[in-house]
mmCIF file of C-alpha atoms in Angstrom:
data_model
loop_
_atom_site.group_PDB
_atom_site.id
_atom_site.type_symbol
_atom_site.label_atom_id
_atom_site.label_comp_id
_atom_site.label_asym_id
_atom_site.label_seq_id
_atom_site.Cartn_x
_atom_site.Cartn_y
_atom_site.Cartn_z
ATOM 1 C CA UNK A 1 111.390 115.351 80.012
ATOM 2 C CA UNK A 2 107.835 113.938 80.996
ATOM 3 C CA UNK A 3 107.004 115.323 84.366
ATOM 4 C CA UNK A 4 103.773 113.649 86.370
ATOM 5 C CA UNK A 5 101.177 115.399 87.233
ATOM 6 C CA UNK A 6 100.149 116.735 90.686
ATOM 7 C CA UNK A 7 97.465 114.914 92.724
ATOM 8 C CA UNK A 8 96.722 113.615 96.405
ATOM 9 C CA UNK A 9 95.961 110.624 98.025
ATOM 10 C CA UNK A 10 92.456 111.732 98.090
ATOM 11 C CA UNK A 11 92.600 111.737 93.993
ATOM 12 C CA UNK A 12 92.918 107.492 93.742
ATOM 13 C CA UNK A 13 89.485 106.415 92.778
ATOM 14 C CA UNK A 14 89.681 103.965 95.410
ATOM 15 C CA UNK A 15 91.342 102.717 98.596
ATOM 16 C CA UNK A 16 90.201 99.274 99.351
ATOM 17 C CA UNK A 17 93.163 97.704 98.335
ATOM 18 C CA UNK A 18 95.003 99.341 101.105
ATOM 19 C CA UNK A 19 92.715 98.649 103.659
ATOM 20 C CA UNK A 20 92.522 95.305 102.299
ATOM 21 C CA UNK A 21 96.052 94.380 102.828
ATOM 22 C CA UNK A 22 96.117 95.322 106.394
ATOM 23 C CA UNK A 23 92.981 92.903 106.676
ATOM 24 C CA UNK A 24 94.961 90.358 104.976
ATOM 25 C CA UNK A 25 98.077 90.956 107.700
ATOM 26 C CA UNK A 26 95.554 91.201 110.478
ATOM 27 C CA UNK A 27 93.477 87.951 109.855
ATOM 28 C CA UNK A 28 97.239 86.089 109.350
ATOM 29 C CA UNK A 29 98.463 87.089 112.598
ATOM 30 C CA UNK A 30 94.918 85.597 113.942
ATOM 31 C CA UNK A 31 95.250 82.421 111.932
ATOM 32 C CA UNK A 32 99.053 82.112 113.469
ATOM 33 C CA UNK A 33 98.589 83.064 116.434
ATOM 34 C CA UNK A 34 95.866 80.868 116.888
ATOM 35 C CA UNK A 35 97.824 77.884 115.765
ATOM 36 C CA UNK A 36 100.786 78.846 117.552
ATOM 37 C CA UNK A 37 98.234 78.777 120.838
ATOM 38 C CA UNK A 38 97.634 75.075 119.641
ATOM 39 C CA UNK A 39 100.852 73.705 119.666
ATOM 40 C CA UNK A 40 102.339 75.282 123.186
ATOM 41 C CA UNK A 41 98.763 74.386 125.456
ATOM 42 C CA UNK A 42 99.643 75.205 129.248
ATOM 43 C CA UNK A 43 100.045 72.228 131.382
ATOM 44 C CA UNK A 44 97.475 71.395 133.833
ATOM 45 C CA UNK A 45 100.593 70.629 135.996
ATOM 46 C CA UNK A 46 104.350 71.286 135.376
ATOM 47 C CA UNK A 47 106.039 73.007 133.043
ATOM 48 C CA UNK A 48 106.741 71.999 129.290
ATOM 49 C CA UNK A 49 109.693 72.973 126.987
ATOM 50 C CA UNK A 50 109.235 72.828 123.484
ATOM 51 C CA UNK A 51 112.097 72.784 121.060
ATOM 52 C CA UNK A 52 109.519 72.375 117.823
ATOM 53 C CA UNK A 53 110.991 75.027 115.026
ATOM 54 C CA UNK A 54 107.483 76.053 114.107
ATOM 55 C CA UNK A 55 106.937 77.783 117.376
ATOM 56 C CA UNK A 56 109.502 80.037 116.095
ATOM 57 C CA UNK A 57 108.329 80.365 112.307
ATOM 58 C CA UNK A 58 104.892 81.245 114.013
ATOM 59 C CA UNK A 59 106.258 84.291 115.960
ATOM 60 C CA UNK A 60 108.503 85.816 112.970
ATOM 61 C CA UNK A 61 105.565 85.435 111.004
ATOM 62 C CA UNK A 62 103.269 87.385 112.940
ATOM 63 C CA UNK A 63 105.589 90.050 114.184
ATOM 64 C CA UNK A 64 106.761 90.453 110.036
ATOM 65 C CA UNK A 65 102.965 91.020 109.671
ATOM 66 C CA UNK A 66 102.859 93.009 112.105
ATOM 67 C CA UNK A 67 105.498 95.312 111.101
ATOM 68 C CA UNK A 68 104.121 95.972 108.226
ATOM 69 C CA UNK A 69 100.846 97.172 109.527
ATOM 70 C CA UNK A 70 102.580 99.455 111.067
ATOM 71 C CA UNK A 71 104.361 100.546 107.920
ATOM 72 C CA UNK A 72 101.156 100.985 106.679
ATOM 73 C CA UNK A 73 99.389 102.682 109.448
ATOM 74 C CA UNK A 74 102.063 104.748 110.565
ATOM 75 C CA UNK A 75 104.403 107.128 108.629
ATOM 76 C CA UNK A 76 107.634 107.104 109.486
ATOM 77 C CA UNK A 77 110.063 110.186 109.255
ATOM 78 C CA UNK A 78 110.299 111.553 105.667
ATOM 79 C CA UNK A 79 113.303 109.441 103.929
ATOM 80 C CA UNK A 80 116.395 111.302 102.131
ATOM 81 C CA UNK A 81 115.736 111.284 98.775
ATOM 82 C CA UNK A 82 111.508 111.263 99.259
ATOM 83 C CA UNK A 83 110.231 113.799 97.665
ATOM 84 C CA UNK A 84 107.263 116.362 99.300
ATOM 85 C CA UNK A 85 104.538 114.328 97.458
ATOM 86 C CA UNK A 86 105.368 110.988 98.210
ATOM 87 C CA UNK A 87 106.194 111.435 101.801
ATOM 88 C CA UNK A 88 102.546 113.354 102.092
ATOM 89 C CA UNK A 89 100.916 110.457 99.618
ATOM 90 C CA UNK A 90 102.405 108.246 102.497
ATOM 91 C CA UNK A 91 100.859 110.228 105.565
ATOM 92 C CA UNK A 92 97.541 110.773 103.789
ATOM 93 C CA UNK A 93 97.719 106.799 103.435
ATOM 94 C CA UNK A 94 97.933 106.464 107.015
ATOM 95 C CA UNK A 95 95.142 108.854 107.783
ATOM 96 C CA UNK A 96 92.891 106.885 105.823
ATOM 97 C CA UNK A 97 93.272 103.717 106.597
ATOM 98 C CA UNK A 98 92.911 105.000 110.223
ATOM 99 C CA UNK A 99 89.723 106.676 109.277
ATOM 100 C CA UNK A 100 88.387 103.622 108.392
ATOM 101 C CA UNK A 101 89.597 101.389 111.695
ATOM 102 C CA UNK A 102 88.737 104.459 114.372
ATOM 103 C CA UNK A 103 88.914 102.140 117.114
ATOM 104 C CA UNK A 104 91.651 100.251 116.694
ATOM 105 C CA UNK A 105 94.906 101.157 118.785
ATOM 106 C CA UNK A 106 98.176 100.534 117.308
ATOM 107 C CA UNK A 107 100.160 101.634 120.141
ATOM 108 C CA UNK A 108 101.310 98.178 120.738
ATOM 109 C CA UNK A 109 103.661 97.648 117.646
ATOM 110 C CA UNK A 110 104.660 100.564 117.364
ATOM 111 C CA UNK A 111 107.873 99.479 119.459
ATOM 112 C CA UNK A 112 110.640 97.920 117.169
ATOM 113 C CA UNK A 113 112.811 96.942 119.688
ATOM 114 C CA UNK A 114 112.656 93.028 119.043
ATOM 115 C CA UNK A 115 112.011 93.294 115.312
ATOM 116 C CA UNK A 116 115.174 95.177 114.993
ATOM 117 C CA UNK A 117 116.705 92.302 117.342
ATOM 118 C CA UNK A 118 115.294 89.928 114.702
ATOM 119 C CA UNK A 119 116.069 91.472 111.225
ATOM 120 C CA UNK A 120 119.711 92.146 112.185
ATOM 121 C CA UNK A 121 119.769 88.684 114.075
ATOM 122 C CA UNK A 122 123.323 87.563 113.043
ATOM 123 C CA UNK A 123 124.690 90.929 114.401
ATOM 124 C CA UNK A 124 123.051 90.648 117.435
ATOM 125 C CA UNK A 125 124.206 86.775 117.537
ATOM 126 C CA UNK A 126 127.809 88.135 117.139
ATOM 127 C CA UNK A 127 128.067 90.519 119.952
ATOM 128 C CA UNK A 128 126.133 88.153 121.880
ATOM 129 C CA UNK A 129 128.804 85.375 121.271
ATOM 130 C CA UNK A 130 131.755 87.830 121.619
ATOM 131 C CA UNK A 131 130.745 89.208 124.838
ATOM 132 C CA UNK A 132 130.105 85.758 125.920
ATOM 133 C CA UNK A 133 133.550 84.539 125.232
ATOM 134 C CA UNK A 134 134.848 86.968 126.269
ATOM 135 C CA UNK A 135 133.443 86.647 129.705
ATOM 136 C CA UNK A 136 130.864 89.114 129.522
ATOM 137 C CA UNK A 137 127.507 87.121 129.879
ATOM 138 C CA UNK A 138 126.283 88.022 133.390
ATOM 139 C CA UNK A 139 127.098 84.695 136.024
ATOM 140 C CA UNK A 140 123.374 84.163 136.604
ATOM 141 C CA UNK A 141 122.363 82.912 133.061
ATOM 142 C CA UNK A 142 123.023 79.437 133.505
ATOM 143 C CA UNK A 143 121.765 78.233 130.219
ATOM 144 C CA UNK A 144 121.109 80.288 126.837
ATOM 145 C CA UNK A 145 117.347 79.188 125.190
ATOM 146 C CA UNK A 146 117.532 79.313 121.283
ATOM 147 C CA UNK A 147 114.409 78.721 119.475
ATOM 148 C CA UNK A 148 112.634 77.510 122.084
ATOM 149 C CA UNK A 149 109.027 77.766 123.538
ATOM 150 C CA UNK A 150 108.486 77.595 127.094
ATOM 151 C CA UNK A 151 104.990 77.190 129.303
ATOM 152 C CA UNK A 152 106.985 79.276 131.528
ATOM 153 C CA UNK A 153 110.228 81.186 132.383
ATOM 154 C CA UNK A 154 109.965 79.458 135.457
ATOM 155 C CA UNK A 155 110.948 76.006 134.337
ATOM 156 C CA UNK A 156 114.121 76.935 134.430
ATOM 157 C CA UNK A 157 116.020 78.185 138.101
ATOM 158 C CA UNK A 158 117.809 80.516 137.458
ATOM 159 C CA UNK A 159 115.795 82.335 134.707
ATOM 160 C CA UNK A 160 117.888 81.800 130.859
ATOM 161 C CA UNK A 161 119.233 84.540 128.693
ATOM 162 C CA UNK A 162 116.657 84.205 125.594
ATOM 163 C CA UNK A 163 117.848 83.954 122.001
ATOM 164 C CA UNK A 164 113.894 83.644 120.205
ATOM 165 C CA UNK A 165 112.212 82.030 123.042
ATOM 166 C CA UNK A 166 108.746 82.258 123.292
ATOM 167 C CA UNK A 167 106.531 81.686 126.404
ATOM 168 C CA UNK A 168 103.330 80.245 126.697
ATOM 169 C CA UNK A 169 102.260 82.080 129.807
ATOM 170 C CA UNK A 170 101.934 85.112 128.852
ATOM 171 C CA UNK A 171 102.407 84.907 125.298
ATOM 172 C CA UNK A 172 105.745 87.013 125.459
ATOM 173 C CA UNK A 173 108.395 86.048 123.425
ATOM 174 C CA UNK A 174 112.033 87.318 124.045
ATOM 175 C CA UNK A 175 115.027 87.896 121.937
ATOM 176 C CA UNK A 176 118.063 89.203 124.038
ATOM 177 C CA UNK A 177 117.638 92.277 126.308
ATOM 178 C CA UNK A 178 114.276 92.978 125.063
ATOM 179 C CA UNK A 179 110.851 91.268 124.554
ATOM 180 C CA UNK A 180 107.133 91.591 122.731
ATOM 181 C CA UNK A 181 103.935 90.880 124.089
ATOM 182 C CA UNK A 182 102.338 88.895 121.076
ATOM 183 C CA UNK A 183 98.441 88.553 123.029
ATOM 184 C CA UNK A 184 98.376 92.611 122.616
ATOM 185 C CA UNK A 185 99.596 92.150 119.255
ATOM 186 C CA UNK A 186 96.814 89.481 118.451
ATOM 187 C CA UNK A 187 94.211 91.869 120.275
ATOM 188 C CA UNK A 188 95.401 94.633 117.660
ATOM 189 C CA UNK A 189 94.629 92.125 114.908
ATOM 190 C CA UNK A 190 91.534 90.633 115.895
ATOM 191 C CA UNK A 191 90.470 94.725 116.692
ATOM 192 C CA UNK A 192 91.683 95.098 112.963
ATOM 193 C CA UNK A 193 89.450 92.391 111.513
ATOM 194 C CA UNK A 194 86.311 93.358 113.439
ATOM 195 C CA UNK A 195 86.531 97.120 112.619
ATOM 196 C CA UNK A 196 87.016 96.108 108.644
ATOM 197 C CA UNK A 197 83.906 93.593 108.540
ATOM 198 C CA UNK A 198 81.764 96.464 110.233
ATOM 199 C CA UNK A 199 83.325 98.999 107.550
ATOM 200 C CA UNK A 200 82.372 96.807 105.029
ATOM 201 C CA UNK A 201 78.388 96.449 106.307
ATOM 202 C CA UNK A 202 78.247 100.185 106.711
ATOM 203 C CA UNK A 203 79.447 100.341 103.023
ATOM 204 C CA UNK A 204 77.186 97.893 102.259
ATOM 205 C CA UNK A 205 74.172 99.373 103.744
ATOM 206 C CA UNK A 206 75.076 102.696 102.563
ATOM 207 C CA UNK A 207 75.211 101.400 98.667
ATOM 208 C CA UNK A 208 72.752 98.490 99.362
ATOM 209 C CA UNK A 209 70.299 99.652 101.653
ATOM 210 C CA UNK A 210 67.766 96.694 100.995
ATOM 211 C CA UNK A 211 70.644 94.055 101.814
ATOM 212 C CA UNK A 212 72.175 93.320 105.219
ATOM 213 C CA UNK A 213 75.304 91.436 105.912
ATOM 214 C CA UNK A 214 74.806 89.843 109.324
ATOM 215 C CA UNK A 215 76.964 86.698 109.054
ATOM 216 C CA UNK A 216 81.040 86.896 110.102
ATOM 217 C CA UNK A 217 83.302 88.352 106.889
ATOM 218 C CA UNK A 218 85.996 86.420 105.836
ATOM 219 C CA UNK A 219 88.772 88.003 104.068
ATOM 220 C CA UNK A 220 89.302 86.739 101.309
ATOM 221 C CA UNK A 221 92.944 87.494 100.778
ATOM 222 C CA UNK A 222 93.035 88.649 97.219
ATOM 223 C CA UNK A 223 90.762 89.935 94.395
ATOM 224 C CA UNK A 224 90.690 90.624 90.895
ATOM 225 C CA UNK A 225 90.425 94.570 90.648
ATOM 226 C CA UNK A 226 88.861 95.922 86.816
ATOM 227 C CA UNK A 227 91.959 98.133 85.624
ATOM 228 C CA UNK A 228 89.048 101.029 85.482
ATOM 229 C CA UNK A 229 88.997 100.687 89.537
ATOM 230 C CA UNK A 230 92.284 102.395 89.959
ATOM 231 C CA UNK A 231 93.508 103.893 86.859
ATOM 232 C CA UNK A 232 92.634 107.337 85.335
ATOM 233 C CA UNK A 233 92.654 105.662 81.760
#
């Protein structure tokens, strides 16, 4: 039986493409978030109430990227079944990735309150509809919102119970009894991007001292990576 052989994080020859997918999940959350911004515009006047399904595409698209920044930022409990070296492989991961964004705060998605809501939506959906059948909904909620972005909660008198709603205002988006503040979300991501293009002139200047990088950084999204970058042979 073939057994591997010991090593560390700190024994890959190179990180990048770890810090390079969390650039690529960070500059998507930007690019949607900016787009949804486009389509739900506040009203110089009144309210508006948007029924348009890509409002809702746009939030479970950021929040999916956003979860996974967090998986890869944050290490969660050590799984049954991980063994000692991966589970320390996986916090080492973390650390590094924060060593190279030092600024950045993550604090705000860390809470999985609405993902959860999200990825087990139809179980949610069915205690929702149960207890509503069965009489439980509380007598205030006058309507239910479904997939639905709103200028503001306040177009509606009494306030709705949300199912995905998504308001403009304050950029918070619901999903039954709990709710996410996407702006801090997109602050974390546009944090993200900023502290990655200033890694990358630091690294740049370091290796390259006789060429400067002043322009903005785009991420590219993908690259071709020689097999000698990452493998020991």
């Amino acid at each position: 039986m073939s057994t591997k052989p010991k090593m560390t994080f700190a024994d890959i020859k190179s990180s990048q493409i770890y810090w390079q997918e969390v650039w690529f999940l960070a500059t998507g959350i930007i690019r949607k978030m900016n787009r949804l911004i486009e389509i739900t515009p506040m009203p110089e006047r009144d309210y508006f109430l948007n029924c348009d399904p890509e409002i809702t595409d746009l939030v479970l698209g950021i929040l999916s990227n956003s979860a996974n920044i967090k998986k890869l930022t944050t290490p969660a409990p050590q799984q049954r079944g991980e063994s000692a070296f991966k589970y320390q492989f996986r916090i080492d991961r973390c650390n590094e990735i924060k060593k190279i964004l030092p600024n950045v705060d993550f604090s705000a998605i860390l809470d999985t309150k609405v993902r959860n809501t999200l990825e087990h939506f139809d179980e949610y959906l069915d205690e929702f509809i149960i207890n509503a059948t069965l009489g439980g909904l509380d007598p205030k909620y006058m309507h239910i919102t479904y997939n639905v972005g709103v200028s503001d909660t306040a177009v509606f008198t009494p306030k709705p119970f949300p199912i995905r709603m998504y308001e403009a205002k304050t950029k918070i988006f619901y999903n039954f009894d709990n709710k996410v503040d996407l702006g801090k979300i997109y602050d974390i991501a546009q944090s993200v991007d900023n502290g990655i293009q200033e890694y990358i002139r630091n690294e740049t200047a370091k290796h390259y001292p006789s060429h400067t990088v002043e322009e903005k950084i785009e991420c590219s999204g993908g690259s071709i990576i020689p097999r000698l970058a990452i493998c020991g042979k």
